[in-house]
C-alpha cells in the first residue's frame, strides 16, 4: 500500500458503516467565510484543521514576542551595569593619576585643595561622586560637605595594596557601582585612595525609556504575525474545506485503499519532473526503487523515452512503451487544467500480450524508414560510383552486414551496358574492413552458376540462405568462398540493378553477425532498395555520358598546344566546372612581325550551348586576328557577331536568346615592348613587374559582347623585359561566398608570393593559394615578356628612287652575313627587291625596310598608302604581275597589315 512520504502507518481498523457527509462538506455551525471573523470563529472552535493550525501559530508567535521582550530587558540591564563600571573606573583612575593629587594629600589641608578639583571632575565626567580618601579611609572630599572627615563605606583593603576595587552596593543614593583606585607618589607608594561611583538608575535611564517602545513594537509584531497567521489559516481552511483531523485521516485512508486496490499503475508527477506519488502497481510495473517518491523521474533508471514522457507532462493516450520486458500502455493528463497544482497524473496498463504485434510493427516501421532514407539519401550526386556507395552505406548495418555493388565498365563510363558476366566492383561497405571479398575496383568475371551471373541472365533476384550448402556460389572461387564462410558470412541476396530494359549490374547483400538468414520479406526490401538505387545510377550514367560528351566538345574547341613564338614565355591552366561545362576559352595567336595576341573570354551560361558558342567565338577571333586588326576593332567585329547570333537563335515566342560574352584581347610586340589591350566586359589583367610589384593596369572597360552601341577603347602599355602578364576568367576570383574585389585582392597576394617565378611556377602558386572551387570554368594564362634586342632587328629608310633598291640589297646581304644566314641571302634579296620596288612604284613615302631574326627571318616593307597588293597570275605576254607570286613561292607566309600611317607588307622565311 502506498503511503505519503514521512508519515507512519498508525491506522487502526475503523468501521465505515455509519453515515458521513461527502468529502469537502461543511459541518453545521462551521463558519468558513472569507473574512477574518470566520477564521477566528473556526479557530476558536478548534474542530477544523485550519483552526488548530491558527491557534498553534498564535501561541508560538506570542511566546516568541515575550521571549524577545525579556531578552531585551536583560540585555539593557547588563549594558547599564557595564556602562556604570566603565565610567566610574575612568573617572577614578583619571583623578588619581592627575598631577597634584598625590602632593595635595601631603599638605596640611588636603580638602581645601582637592574638594574643588573633585567636584569639577565629577561634573565633567558625569559620575555621582568622586571621593578622595587617606589610607585610613577618612574622606577628604565628598559632594556633600557634611560627609567630609567621616569614614568611607566600602572595601579599601585591596586598594591599599595597589589593586583596583569594583563593587556594586546600595548606598544612600540608591543602587550604584563604585570603583576604588590607589594614589601613588613618585616612589610608587600608596598615599591615598580615590573612589568614583554612579547609580545604575542614572546610567540606565535612557534604556528604561526604550522599554515602552520595545513593548509597542512587540505588540505590533504580534498583531502582524496574528494577521499573517489568520491569512495562512484562511487559505488552509479553504483547501481543506473545513475538515477536521479525523475526517482528513479517514479521507487519506480511503484514497490509500483505492490506490492499493486498483490493478493499474498510478503516478503523480509534480512540476519539474519530481515524482510525488506511485502506487504499488506502478512500483511493480516500472520496477521503481523504494525511495522513488520525491526523486526526479529522470533518475529512476527508466528508459529515455518513458522518462521523457513522464517528465514532459504532455498529454498521452494509450502510448505503448517497452519498459524492461513489459509493454505498457500509458495515459497521461495534466493536473492544472482546472486551476489545480502544476504536474501530471499518469496511469500504466500492462500490454505485454501485444509484444509480437509491436515487434512486427517496429520491423515494418524500420523498413519504411529505410526506404524513406533511400529516397533522400541515394542519388545525391550525379556520380555513378558515389551513388553505388550510397546504396551500400545505407544498408549497413541496418539490413545487412556487408554490401557489394558490381557494375559493368560501360556503366561507369556513362555508356549502355553490354551483355556479359564481367563487371567491376564499384562499391563495398561492411561492419568490418577485413572481409575476404573481392576488393574495390577489381574486375570480376562471374561463373554461370554464381548468384550474380544467374541474376544477370534471368533478371531475377537470388537468395542463398545457407552459403555452406550453395555449390553454385562456391564454384566462383573455391579458395575465396571458403575464406568467406570461415569468416562467418552465412547468407546472401543478389539483386540485379535494372533501369527499364537495361541491367546495369548487381547488388549483393551479405549477413554474418545477424544469425537469421535472409527470407522472403528481406528479399522484398532488398529489391525495393535496389530498384530505387538503379534509377539514380542510371541517371548518373546518363549524366556522365552527356557530361563526357560536353567536356570532349569543350576540350576539342580549346587549344591543345600553344604555338611556337619568340615574344612570350607562356604557361596556362584550365579547370572545367564540376557540374556542366562552361564557355571559358583562351588562345595564343602569333601575329606578323613577331607579335603575339593573347585572348581570354567567357560565354554566359553553361552546357553544350555555351561550349558551342565559345567555339564559334574562338574561330571568329582566329579569323579576325588574321586580318591583323587592332584590339578595339577586333572586339567591335566580335560584338556584331554575337548580336547576329542572338538574332539567329531567337526562339519562336519572340523572347531574346541573349548569348552574351566577355573578352579581353591583348597584342604584344617584342621589338617595341608595347602591349595594346582592349576588353569587353572582362576583368582587367594583372601585371607583375620584374621587381615583384603587382598592379592591375587601367584598361578601359567596354560593354560585354552582344550589347552594342558603345565603342571599345585600348590601353597601350610599355612592358619591361621579364614582366608577367596574367589573364584570367571570373571563375578564378569570383565565388558565391566572396565578392569580386576580395578575389582580386587574393590574386594580388598570390602573385606577390611568386616574385621572379617562371610562368609555370606562377600558375601553380596562384591555384594553390586561391581557394578555387570550380563551380565555373577557370582559365588562367601567365605570359612573361621577351624582347628582340638590337642585334636581332635591322631597319633602313629607303628613298623613293628605284636606284635605292641596290643599296638595300647590299645592306641586307651584310646583315645576313653578320647573322650567319648567308644561305638566305639570295631569296631575301629577291623578296625585298620585289617588295621595295612595289612600294616605290605604287606607294608613297616614307618607305622603310625591317629585318627581324627570331624563330624565322621576317622581312617587312612599309609605305604610306593603305592600298593592299593582290596576288595574281600573270599571262605569258604580261610584262609584270609576277613579283608577289615570287614572294609567295619563296616565303612560308606573307601578308599585309595596316598601321595608323599606312601599311606593311611582310614575308616570313624559315631559318636554315
XYZ file of C-alpha atoms in Angstrom, residues 570-819:
250
model
C 53.550 31.215 -71.675
C 52.001 28.810 -69.155
C 48.298 28.184 -68.685
C 45.761 26.293 -66.632
C 42.190 25.355 -67.499
C 39.886 23.902 -64.830
C 36.437 22.828 -66.063
C 33.421 23.306 -63.825
C 32.474 20.404 -61.558
C 28.920 20.326 -62.878
C 28.318 21.029 -66.520
C 30.664 22.715 -68.935
C 31.108 26.408 -69.396
C 32.094 28.764 -72.138
C 35.500 29.971 -70.914
C 38.263 29.943 -73.518
C 41.723 31.299 -74.187
C 44.063 31.483 -77.135
C 47.611 32.419 -78.103
C 47.823 33.721 -81.690
C 51.133 34.518 -83.399
C 50.885 37.680 -85.480
C 53.117 39.117 -88.191
C 56.195 40.963 -87.074
C 56.986 38.504 -84.238
C 54.000 39.837 -82.325
C 51.669 37.647 -80.285
C 47.983 38.103 -79.428
C 46.593 36.797 -76.118
C 42.860 36.160 -75.894
C 40.719 35.142 -72.927
C 36.925 35.106 -72.889
C 33.843 33.798 -71.126
C 30.453 32.951 -72.630
C 27.479 33.436 -70.338
C 25.871 30.194 -69.136
C 26.791 26.529 -69.045
C 26.151 23.468 -71.126
C 26.543 22.485 -74.724
C 25.117 25.757 -75.982
C 27.762 27.751 -74.106
C 30.532 25.426 -75.308
C 29.326 25.663 -78.928
C 29.111 29.451 -78.722
C 32.601 29.535 -77.282
C 33.870 27.523 -80.247
C 32.252 29.888 -82.702
C 33.725 32.936 -80.983
C 37.171 31.362 -80.826
C 37.002 30.613 -84.537
C 35.888 34.178 -85.201
C 38.822 35.552 -83.197
C 41.182 33.393 -85.252
C 39.717 34.770 -88.464
C 39.694 38.370 -87.319
C 43.259 38.123 -85.996
C 44.443 37.015 -89.448
C 43.373 40.459 -90.633
C 45.820 41.903 -88.111
C 43.223 44.308 -86.730
C 43.782 46.498 -83.681
C 42.246 45.074 -80.478
C 39.408 47.609 -80.325
C 38.361 46.959 -83.932
C 38.532 43.200 -83.433
C 36.243 43.433 -80.369
C 33.863 45.579 -82.377
C 33.562 42.840 -85.008
C 33.044 40.244 -82.283
C 30.320 42.402 -80.772
C 28.455 42.465 -84.095
C 28.898 38.707 -84.467
C 27.390 37.999 -81.016
C 24.471 40.303 -81.767
C 23.792 38.393 -85.012
C 23.994 35.102 -83.136
C 21.320 36.351 -80.735
C 19.096 37.320 -83.638
C 19.568 33.984 -85.411
C 18.770 31.997 -82.251
C 15.673 33.931 -81.155
C 13.017 31.381 -80.101
C 9.613 31.158 -81.727
C 7.889 33.007 -78.878
C 9.944 36.091 -79.687
C 11.958 36.155 -76.455
C 15.562 37.178 -76.953
C 18.039 34.327 -76.510
C 20.803 36.525 -75.164
C 24.109 34.790 -75.607
C 26.394 37.359 -74.029
C 30.123 37.018 -73.617
C 33.141 38.839 -72.257
C 36.544 39.007 -73.923
C 39.992 40.502 -73.437
C 42.342 40.876 -76.402
C 46.000 41.893 -75.996
C 48.758 42.248 -78.609
C 52.404 42.307 -77.535
C 55.270 43.457 -79.783
C 58.667 42.202 -78.568
C 60.515 44.677 -80.760
C 58.954 47.765 -79.182
C 57.939 46.170 -75.840
C 54.492 47.679 -76.285
C 51.319 45.842 -75.357
C 47.943 47.026 -76.619
C 44.929 45.791 -74.653
C 41.173 46.122 -75.057
C 38.430 44.399 -73.085
C 34.706 43.861 -73.490
C 33.153 43.428 -70.060
C 36.057 41.253 -68.944
C 38.143 41.560 -65.793
C 41.352 43.614 -66.126
C 44.661 41.784 -66.454
C 47.230 41.643 -63.684
C 50.792 42.789 -64.347
C 53.761 41.543 -62.319
C 56.807 43.773 -62.918
C 60.339 42.367 -62.692
C 60.769 43.845 -59.180
C 57.738 41.884 -57.921
C 55.281 44.796 -57.935
C 51.745 43.687 -58.788
C 49.261 46.055 -60.366
C 46.066 45.955 -62.377
C 46.536 48.266 -65.383
C 43.780 50.736 -66.065
C 42.277 49.228 -69.195
C 39.025 50.921 -70.313
C 36.103 48.570 -69.652
C 33.874 48.218 -72.683
C 30.420 46.634 -72.605
C 30.063 42.847 -72.872
C 29.840 41.432 -76.361
C 26.378 41.447 -77.862
C 25.091 44.656 -76.270
C 26.398 47.031 -78.948
C 26.061 50.780 -79.073
C 29.365 51.737 -77.452
C 32.879 51.731 -78.934
C 35.779 49.889 -77.384
C 38.941 51.627 -76.223
C 42.524 50.410 -75.934
C 45.324 50.896 -73.441
C 48.981 50.949 -74.520
C 51.493 49.611 -72.028
C 55.266 49.513 -72.296
C 56.381 46.360 -70.521
C 59.917 45.832 -69.232
C 61.577 42.612 -70.213
C 60.669 39.851 -67.747
C 57.262 41.281 -66.880
C 54.466 38.753 -66.374
C 51.057 39.486 -67.839
C 48.282 37.469 -66.116
C 44.950 36.939 -67.892
C 42.095 35.020 -66.261
C 38.348 34.449 -66.218
C 35.976 35.305 -63.377
C 35.853 31.720 -62.109
C 39.316 32.277 -60.612
C 38.444 35.268 -58.421
C 34.661 35.239 -58.071
C 32.637 32.933 -55.849
C 29.263 32.852 -54.135
C 30.973 33.285 -50.779
C 33.126 36.291 -51.720
C 32.791 39.318 -53.940
C 34.992 40.201 -56.873
C 37.118 42.759 -55.004
C 38.094 40.228 -52.360
C 39.024 37.762 -55.099
C 41.216 40.342 -56.849
C 42.988 41.109 -53.560
C 43.637 37.404 -53.065
C 45.021 37.163 -56.603
C 47.301 40.132 -55.901
C 48.613 38.479 -52.732
C 49.185 35.195 -54.554
C 51.209 36.931 -57.290
C 53.273 38.748 -54.672
C 54.298 35.391 -53.240
C 55.796 34.354 -56.583
C 58.485 37.002 -57.250
C 60.841 36.003 -60.025
C 58.953 32.780 -60.644
C 58.532 31.313 -64.088
C 55.073 31.356 -65.688
C 54.642 27.689 -64.851
C 55.507 28.290 -61.202
C 53.233 31.328 -61.120
C 50.270 29.256 -62.311
C 50.954 26.702 -59.612
C 51.266 29.318 -56.858
C 48.057 31.099 -57.894
C 45.964 27.920 -57.914
C 47.496 26.733 -54.636
C 46.833 29.976 -52.755
C 43.385 30.771 -54.141
C 40.587 28.531 -52.797
C 39.319 27.586 -56.232
C 36.102 25.551 -56.168
C 35.315 25.287 -59.860
C 31.597 25.976 -59.833
C 32.522 27.838 -63.007
C 35.265 27.229 -65.553
C 38.653 28.733 -64.747
C 41.074 29.879 -67.451
C 44.463 31.273 -66.430
C 47.313 32.471 -68.675
C 50.652 33.742 -67.435
C 52.854 35.284 -70.155
C 56.386 36.506 -69.439
C 57.628 39.106 -71.909
C 60.711 38.727 -74.043
C 62.410 41.411 -76.095
C 64.053 41.306 -79.526
C 67.353 43.069 -78.948
C 69.093 45.481 -81.228
C 71.225 42.653 -82.631
C 68.042 40.924 -83.830
C 66.448 43.871 -85.605
C 67.693 45.836 -88.595
C 65.973 48.949 -90.043
C 66.587 51.105 -93.098
C 64.884 54.144 -94.543
C 64.550 53.858 -98.344
C 64.204 56.920 -100.597
C 61.561 56.795 -103.325
C 64.187 56.080 -106.005
C 64.489 52.768 -107.896
C 68.261 53.061 -107.614
C 67.945 52.637 -103.838
C 66.931 49.004 -104.281
C 70.537 48.009 -104.931
C 71.670 49.713 -101.748
C 69.015 47.860 -99.788
C 70.149 44.528 -101.191
C 73.721 45.310 -100.218
C 72.763 46.249 -96.642
C 70.668 43.136 -96.304
C 73.490 40.959 -97.538
C 75.875 42.379 -94.972
C 73.377 41.967 -92.144
C 72.618 38.361 -93.093
C 76.322 37.674 -93.075
C 76.541 39.109 -89.556
C 73.690 36.794 -88.553
